[in-house]
Amino acid sequence: MLLVHCPYCDETLPELEFTYGGEAHIARPENPADKTDDEWRDFLFIRTNVKGPHFERWRHAHGCGRFFNAVRDTVSDRFLTTYKADAPRPDLAVLLADASMKEPSK
Amino acid sequence: MTTFRVPGRGRVLHNRPVSFTFDGMTYQGLEGDTVASALIANGVQLMGRSFKYHRPRGPMAAGSEEPNALIGTRRGKGRFEPNTRATVQEIWNGLETNSQNKYPSLKFDVGAINDRAYMLFSAGFYYKTFMWPRSFWDKYYEPFIRAAAGLGVSPSEPDPDNYASRYLHTDVLIIGAGPAGLASARAAATAGLRVTLVDENSEPGGTLLSEPQASLDGTPAWDWLSAELDALTDLDVRIMTRTTAIGYYHQNMIALCQKLTDHQEKPAEGAPRERMWRVRAKQVILAQGALEKPLVFDGNDRPGVMLAGSAQTYLNRYGVRVGNKAVIVTSHDSAWYAAFDLASAGTQIEAIVDTRPTPNADLIKEAAARGITVLPGHTATGTSGRLRIKSVRVNKVENGKVLNARNISCDSLLICGGWTPTLHLFSHTKGSLKWDDESQTFLPDRITEECQIAGAGRGLWGIASALNDGAVMGAAAAKALGKSATTQTVTVANDRPGTGESHTELPTDLDPGKARAFVDYQNDVTAKDLRLAVREGMRSIEHVKRYTTNGMATDQGKMSNINGLNIAADALGKKQPEVGLTTFRPPYTPTSFGAFAGYHKGEHFEVTRKTPIDSWAEENGAVFEPVSLWRRAWYFPKDGEDMDAAVRRECRETRKSLGMFDASTLGKIEVVGPDAVEFMNRMYTNPWTKLAPGRTRYGLLLGDDGFIRDDGVIGRLSDDRFHITTTTGGAARVLNMMEDYLQTEWPDLKVWLTSTTEQWSTIALNGPNARNLIEPFVEGLDISDAAFPHMSIAECTFAGFPARLFRVSFTGELGFEINVPARHGRALWEKLFDAGQKYDICPYGTETMHVLRAEKGFIIVGQDTDGTVTPYDAGAGWAIGKNKPDFVGMRALNRPDLTAEGRKQLVGLLTEDGTSKLEEGAQIVLDPNQPIPMKMVGHVTSSYHSDAAGRPIALALVEGGHGKTGDTVYIPMPDRTIKATITGTTFYDPEGARLKL
């Protein structure tokens, strides 16, 4: 079971309190009517499916109820960071550099 | 009877005899014995039959890695467990045990015919044999495979035991209480950390229990151990025995299964049998030691063949000699010590056969001093003896040539092919392993969790190096937590570090194709099978494993994986690391389902949600059905009525006069705020701006993909307040979806959402007398048709309770839904029921609700829709606010796929004979005479007998259904084909006249 840091509660808590919410930073277009069929298809269905650091949404469903964003490595299942829903997308290079500093010692 | 017990020896209590049974025979053992040690003490080596060939087998090991000695244990009624390892089960007075996989008896087993026919049962046997002809599959092959499959017999009664579960947070968790684990615990505890030390055995000590000859800082090993355990207890170290770390999960979460009562003769009443611990540790130290490997040669599996280290454990820990005349075959120094210990205890050592041409000179000297024959540079090429080994065939090997054989008679053959670090838990963390050429094994490499590996787990042999490494790793764990530990160095005398070599199959002068050289004892995989798999094209070790089943038995290849890898690598002509290693997965040892389930069984398996009116329904004979987590009254049978009769009566009485229904499970969400109406406009398909306070509307909720997610009646209480109802099962999902849009897409909207499902009790009243019943209860509100028309909402006082009153109908009759604070639900229900007697009020359940709504063509989301149905498909296009700029799902409704011809659309179906009731889920075709497989054009979604319509009615999704009204379709069933006509979806009162009373 993962431990997840809720950026609103500022607490690291068991995964049981959280639900996964799909890929992050996919904003719903302001004026959907202006979008072509293909653009709307992409918004609905096309996801990156990365192997490695993945920007994704979580909800502290059994806590404060807030949606927030996270960067999680889909290979190691390790969270690089979590941040509030309105915070900008973090720089992956910086996150990865930070993470490599925190690797468990050999 | 011969006894192999050595008086006064071992940690068993010689003055505490215990009697137990094995296959119906009573045996005496001692307190502290396992079933295996007690049986060996009685001269019994034959404990089971192998899985595939039914070969007679005895224990190979003395611990949890045992592949052969699997027994059934019975601890009273319902307490039967198959596949228990005899080497782990402790004995107590009255324990009943049985051997497995034999018929009619362990000594004479007809299944052993498989052994004679072994040439047929090679790798891939099932794949090759059970292929053709196709017609044999159902009648012969499948029954045969099913009969042959499985190990042991499943228990047939419900498990009467309790299982507990707990969480534990600890600074340092140490797995394995041998020398390395004990030293780690000492170091970490001196740093002031909370330390938990667990071990799967019945007592801590690990190797120290099997090596009493060692002396630590001048103290005999067992005295040192006892003092050390006292010291750890004084340092508040939590020591847990019979506790197996079964899995190592993310972020240092470890699952421990603690066995609490299986070793007890009279467990306390109601005591849990096992307890599952979920441990979150800041640091983990894996001090699990190493497991001994067998040597691979023809006949290496006869009863009496055993790992040398295990024989040493039986002698030193349990006071049992494994035999009178033993031969040792080894490629590692460690087995020599087993020989010396046994010799001292009175076993005749016929020879020490070492595959190495020049073993350690000190060992040779010691053997010479004891008069033991040493055969260096030899190989073992066969054994004899059916139910117990009689002799071993050995040959000298010179310059790669296997010379003439000699037979040495014996009753025990102790083998050792070196040691494999126990890294199963480390593998669970995806920690990587590195092949070490010198020790010919995998050692830990890259660590992914906050953990340290100490002692034999990282290839360090001997008590001294394990102790000292444990202390270092304990200090390292402390340092990682910002603490400093004092480490003590222990001086060890009579330590037994050693080295050895690793082999594939031992060389032989006989036809290797005929050798029964076992690699995986539990799954009966031989070296020949592995080589055959490679010859037949398996290249990856993962394929070799699955084709041969090597390492796939319940022991997960604890003894067989490295031997299997060595042989596969040799056959492939590659180095071991190029061939790779298969993955170990939790649990480390077989774990009971009860331990996983813990408290979550029976009534506690999942939550049962009940409404405040549920108790009345129960007292009044309701039959219940589960609806999501809710338990809902299904129907209320009167004496002798079956479901059909009860539902017909409930429908009839409701339409005739008055029915009452507990609708409290309906999801309810309160939407409040200055932007509430804008939020509603964006979420639901309908227009809300012009809905006046005091009015309600049927709301339809889509996903952004355009498909129906939920529906319900929504009331506007004031400009800034809506009372939403959702489907019973959809409440949480809908609120989650609304929160998602509100928080992440429209955070600028000033709206607050609150779940109020459990705050309100909701009673629905339907029927021509509904208003007559409630009028006297309502205060401060005119509920006449003119003042309070259909689809109205108001707050009022109802029977003295604060209430929200809806005029709404899910039945087509005049209807009201009264919401009162949940705590008043039952009181209100009873008042209405009493007052309703003069109208013959009829309580009805969910089934009648379903029939009444189907007669009106009202859909149930999730029954008549399935996640691919648009409002237009469902015939609910009227609910769409076409002039709104946007709502969730609006854009998608114009996608080409959603406007295409031939989509499945909701229609009514009437069977032509007027009596046949269709089956829900039945498939629909246009032409019943077309060849199979037929083209299916839809399916029945709802089907009931309708008294109001005087015939069965059905709803269905049919391709292009809206354009097919009046067409005939066919529903093929197993026994006949039913003819039906497509109709509209309203079967009763199409003008809606009954609503307007």
Coordinates of C-alpha atoms in Angstrom, one line a residue, chain B residues 19-293:
Chain B
S19 CA 1.4 -38.5 21.5
F20 CA -0.1 -37.8 18.1
T21 CA -1.2 -39.8 15.0
F22 CA 0.1 -40.1 11.5
D23 CA -2.0 -42.1 9.0
G24 CA -4.0 -43.6 12.0
M25 CA -0.9 -44.8 13.8
T26 CA -0.1 -43.3 17.2
Y27 CA 3.4 -42.1 17.7
Q28 CA 5.3 -40.6 20.7
G29 CA 7.3 -37.4 20.3
L30 CA 8.5 -34.7 22.7
E31 CA 7.3 -31.3 23.5
G32 CA 9.2 -29.0 21.0
D33 CA 9.1 -31.6 18.2
T34 CA 7.7 -31.0 14.8
V35 CA 5.7 -33.7 13.1
A36 CA 8.8 -34.4 11.0
S37 CA 11.3 -34.6 13.8
A38 CA 9.0 -36.8 15.9
L39 CA 8.4 -39.2 13.0
I40 CA 12.1 -39.4 12.2
A41 CA 12.7 -40.1 15.9
N42 CA 10.4 -43.1 15.4
G43 CA 12.3 -44.2 12.3
V44 CA 9.7 -43.0 9.9
Q45 CA 11.1 -41.3 6.9
L46 CA 8.3 -42.0 4.4
M47 CA 5.9 -39.1 4.7
G48 CA 4.4 -38.5 1.4
R49 CA 4.1 -39.3 -2.3
S50 CA 5.3 -37.0 -5.0
F51 CA 2.8 -35.0 -7.1
K52 CA 3.3 -36.4 -10.6
Y53 CA 5.1 -39.7 -10.3
H54 CA 3.8 -40.7 -6.8
R55 CA 7.3 -41.5 -5.8
P56 CA 7.8 -42.3 -2.1
R57 CA 9.3 -39.2 -0.3
G58 CA 10.6 -38.2 3.0
P59 CA 11.5 -34.8 4.4
M60 CA 14.4 -33.0 2.6
A61 CA 14.6 -30.1 5.1
A62 CA 13.8 -29.1 8.6
G63 CA 12.1 -25.8 7.9
S64 CA 9.5 -24.0 5.9
E65 CA 11.3 -24.7 2.6
E66 CA 10.3 -28.4 2.8
P67 CA 9.0 -29.6 -0.6
N68 CA 8.1 -33.3 0.2
A69 CA 6.7 -33.8 3.6
L70 CA 3.3 -32.2 3.1
I71 CA 0.6 -33.5 5.4
G72 CA -3.0 -32.9 6.2
T73 CA -3.6 -31.9 9.8
R74 CA -6.9 -32.1 11.7
R75 CA -7.5 -30.1 14.9
G76 CA -11.2 -31.1 15.4
K77 CA -14.3 -30.4 13.4
G78 CA -13.9 -28.0 10.5
R79 CA -10.2 -27.6 11.3
F80 CA -8.6 -29.7 8.6
E81 CA -5.7 -28.2 6.7
P82 CA -4.0 -29.8 3.7
N83 CA -0.4 -29.3 2.6
T84 CA 0.9 -28.4 6.0
R85 CA 4.7 -28.9 6.1
A86 CA 5.5 -31.6 8.6
T87 CA 8.7 -29.8 9.3
V88 CA 6.9 -26.8 10.6
Q89 CA 3.8 -28.2 12.4
E90 CA 4.6 -28.6 16.0
I91 CA 3.0 -31.6 17.8
W92 CA 0.7 -31.7 20.7
N93 CA -1.3 -34.4 22.4
G94 CA -4.1 -35.6 20.1
L95 CA -2.9 -34.0 16.9
E96 CA -4.1 -36.0 13.9
T97 CA -2.0 -35.9 10.7
N98 CA -2.3 -37.7 7.4
S99 CA -0.1 -38.2 4.4
Q100 CA -1.3 -37.1 1.0
N101 CA -1.4 -38.0 -2.7
K102 CA -1.6 -41.8 -2.1
Y103 CA -4.2 -44.5 -2.7
P104 CA -4.9 -46.8 -1.0
S105 CA -2.0 -46.3 1.3
L106 CA 1.3 -44.5 1.6
K107 CA 3.4 -47.7 1.3
F108 CA 1.3 -49.1 -1.6
D109 CA 0.1 -46.5 -3.9
V110 CA -1.5 -47.4 -7.3
G111 CA -0.7 -43.9 -8.7
A112 CA 3.0 -44.9 -8.6
I113 CA 2.3 -46.5 -12.0
N114 CA 3.1 -43.0 -13.3
D115 CA 6.7 -43.5 -12.1
R116 CA 7.1 -46.6 -14.3
A117 CA 5.7 -44.6 -17.2
Y118 CA 7.9 -41.6 -16.5
M119 CA 9.1 -41.4 -20.1
L120 CA 5.5 -40.3 -21.0
F121 CA 5.3 -37.6 -18.4
S122 CA 8.2 -35.4 -19.5
A123 CA 8.2 -31.6 -19.8
G124 CA 5.2 -30.3 -21.7
F125 CA 3.4 -33.7 -21.3
Y126 CA 0.0 -32.0 -20.9
Y127 CA 0.5 -29.7 -23.8
K128 CA 1.6 -32.6 -26.1
T129 CA -0.8 -35.3 -25.0
F130 CA -4.1 -33.7 -24.4
M131 CA -4.4 -32.1 -27.9
W132 CA -6.1 -34.5 -30.2
P133 CA -8.7 -35.6 -31.1
R134 CA -10.8 -32.5 -30.1
S135 CA -13.7 -34.7 -29.2
F136 CA -11.7 -36.4 -26.4
W137 CA -11.4 -33.1 -24.5
D138 CA -14.7 -33.0 -22.6
K139 CA -15.1 -36.7 -21.9
Y140 CA -11.5 -37.8 -21.2
Y141 CA -8.8 -35.2 -21.0
E142 CA -10.5 -32.5 -18.8
P143 CA -11.8 -35.0 -16.2
F144 CA -8.4 -36.7 -16.1
I145 CA -6.5 -33.4 -15.6
R146 CA -9.0 -32.2 -13.0
A147 CA -8.6 -35.5 -11.1
A148 CA -4.8 -35.4 -11.3
A149 CA -4.5 -31.7 -10.5
G150 CA -4.1 -30.2 -7.1
L151 CA -2.1 -31.1 -4.0
G152 CA -3.9 -32.5 -1.0
V153 CA -7.7 -32.4 -0.4
S154 CA -9.5 -29.1 0.1
P155 CA -11.3 -28.8 3.5
S156 CA -15.0 -29.3 3.0
E157 CA -16.5 -27.5 6.0
P158 CA -16.6 -23.8 6.8
D159 CA -13.6 -22.7 8.8
P160 CA -14.8 -22.2 12.4
D161 CA -11.6 -20.2 13.4
N162 CA -11.2 -16.5 13.9
Y163 CA -8.5 -14.6 12.3
A164 CA -7.2 -11.2 13.6
S165 CA -5.5 -8.4 11.9
R166 CA -3.5 -5.4 13.3
Y167 CA -1.4 -2.5 12.2
L168 CA 2.1 -1.8 13.6
H169 CA 4.3 1.2 13.2
T170 CA 7.9 0.6 14.1
D171 CA 11.3 2.3 13.5
V172 CA 13.2 -0.8 12.5
L173 CA 11.7 -4.2 11.5
I174 CA 14.2 -7.0 11.4
I175 CA 13.2 -10.2 9.6
G176 CA 15.0 -13.3 10.8
A177 CA 16.2 -13.8 14.4
G178 CA 19.4 -15.6 13.7
P179 CA 22.8 -14.2 14.6
A180 CA 22.5 -11.4 12.0
G181 CA 19.0 -10.4 13.1
L182 CA 19.8 -10.5 16.8
A183 CA 22.9 -8.3 16.3
S184 CA 20.9 -5.9 14.2
A185 CA 18.2 -5.7 16.9
R186 CA 20.8 -5.0 19.6
A187 CA 22.5 -2.3 17.6
A188 CA 19.3 -0.5 16.6
A189 CA 17.8 -0.8 20.1
T190 CA 20.8 0.7 21.7
A191 CA 20.3 3.7 19.5
G192 CA 16.9 4.2 21.2
L193 CA 14.8 3.0 18.3
R194 CA 11.6 1.0 18.4
V195 CA 12.7 -2.4 17.1
T196 CA 10.6 -5.3 16.0
L197 CA 12.3 -8.7 15.5
V198 CA 10.3 -11.5 13.8
D199 CA 11.1 -15.1 13.0
E200 CA 9.0 -17.8 11.4
N201 CA 10.3 -20.5 13.7
S202 CA 8.9 -21.4 17.1
E203 CA 11.9 -19.8 18.8
P204 CA 14.4 -17.2 17.9
G205 CA 18.1 -18.1 17.3
G206 CA 18.3 -19.3 13.7
T207 CA 21.6 -21.0 13.1
L208 CA 22.5 -20.8 16.8
L209 CA 19.8 -23.4 17.5
S210 CA 21.5 -25.9 15.2
E211 CA 25.1 -25.1 16.2
P212 CA 25.4 -25.4 20.0
Q213 CA 29.1 -26.2 19.6
A214 CA 29.8 -22.5 19.0
S215 CA 31.0 -20.3 21.8
L216 CA 30.3 -16.6 21.7
D217 CA 32.6 -14.4 23.8
G218 CA 33.4 -17.6 25.8
T219 CA 29.8 -18.5 26.4
P220 CA 28.2 -21.6 24.9
A221 CA 25.9 -20.6 22.0
W222 CA 22.6 -21.4 23.7
D223 CA 23.5 -19.6 27.0
W224 CA 24.6 -16.6 25.0
L225 CA 21.3 -16.7 23.0
S226 CA 19.2 -16.8 26.2
A227 CA 21.1 -13.9 27.7
E228 CA 20.9 -11.9 24.5
L229 CA 17.2 -12.4 24.3
D230 CA 16.8 -11.1 27.8
A231 CA 19.0 -8.1 26.9
L232 CA 16.8 -7.4 23.9
T233 CA 13.6 -7.7 26.0
D234 CA 15.1 -5.2 28.4
L235 CA 15.7 -2.8 25.5
D236 CA 12.0 -3.1 24.6
V237 CA 12.6 -5.0 21.4
R238 CA 9.3 -6.6 20.3
I239 CA 10.2 -10.2 19.5
M240 CA 7.6 -12.2 17.5
T241 CA 8.0 -15.9 16.8
R242 CA 6.0 -18.2 14.5
T243 CA 5.7 -15.0 12.5
T244 CA 6.4 -15.1 8.8
A245 CA 7.1 -12.0 6.8
I246 CA 5.0 -13.0 3.8
G247 CA 5.3 -10.0 1.6
Y248 CA 7.3 -6.8 1.3
Y249 CA 5.3 -4.0 -0.3
H250 CA 5.9 -0.4 -1.3
Q251 CA 7.3 2.1 1.1
N252 CA 8.4 -0.4 3.7
M253 CA 5.0 -2.0 4.3
I254 CA 5.5 -5.6 5.3
A255 CA 2.8 -8.2 5.9
L256 CA 3.4 -10.6 8.7
C257 CA 1.4 -13.7 9.3
Q258 CA 1.6 -14.8 13.0
K259 CA 0.5 -18.3 13.8
L260 CA -1.1 -18.2 17.3
T261 CA -2.8 -21.5 18.0
D262 CA -1.8 -24.3 15.6
H263 CA 0.9 -25.4 18.1
Q264 CA -1.5 -25.5 21.0
E265 CA -3.3 -28.5 22.4
K266 CA -6.1 -26.4 23.9
P267 CA -6.2 -22.9 22.5
A268 CA -8.2 -20.4 24.5
E269 CA -11.9 -20.3 23.5
G270 CA -12.4 -17.9 20.6
A271 CA -8.7 -17.1 20.4
P272 CA -7.7 -16.1 16.9
R273 CA -5.8 -18.8 15.0
E274 CA -3.6 -16.4 13.1
R275 CA -3.0 -12.7 13.0
M276 CA -2.1 -10.6 10.0
W277 CA 0.1 -7.7 10.8
R278 CA 0.5 -4.8 8.4
V279 CA 3.7 -3.2 9.5
R280 CA 5.0 0.2 8.3
A281 CA 8.7 0.4 9.2
K282 CA 11.0 3.3 8.8
Q283 CA 13.9 0.9 8.2
V284 CA 13.8 -2.8 7.4
I285 CA 16.7 -5.2 7.9
L286 CA 16.5 -8.5 6.0
A287 CA 18.4 -11.1 8.0
Q288 CA 16.8 -14.2 6.5
G289 CA 19.9 -16.3 6.1
A290 CA 20.4 -18.8 3.3
L291 CA 18.8 -22.0 2.2
E292 CA 20.7 -25.2 1.3
K293 CA 20.6 -26.6 -2.2

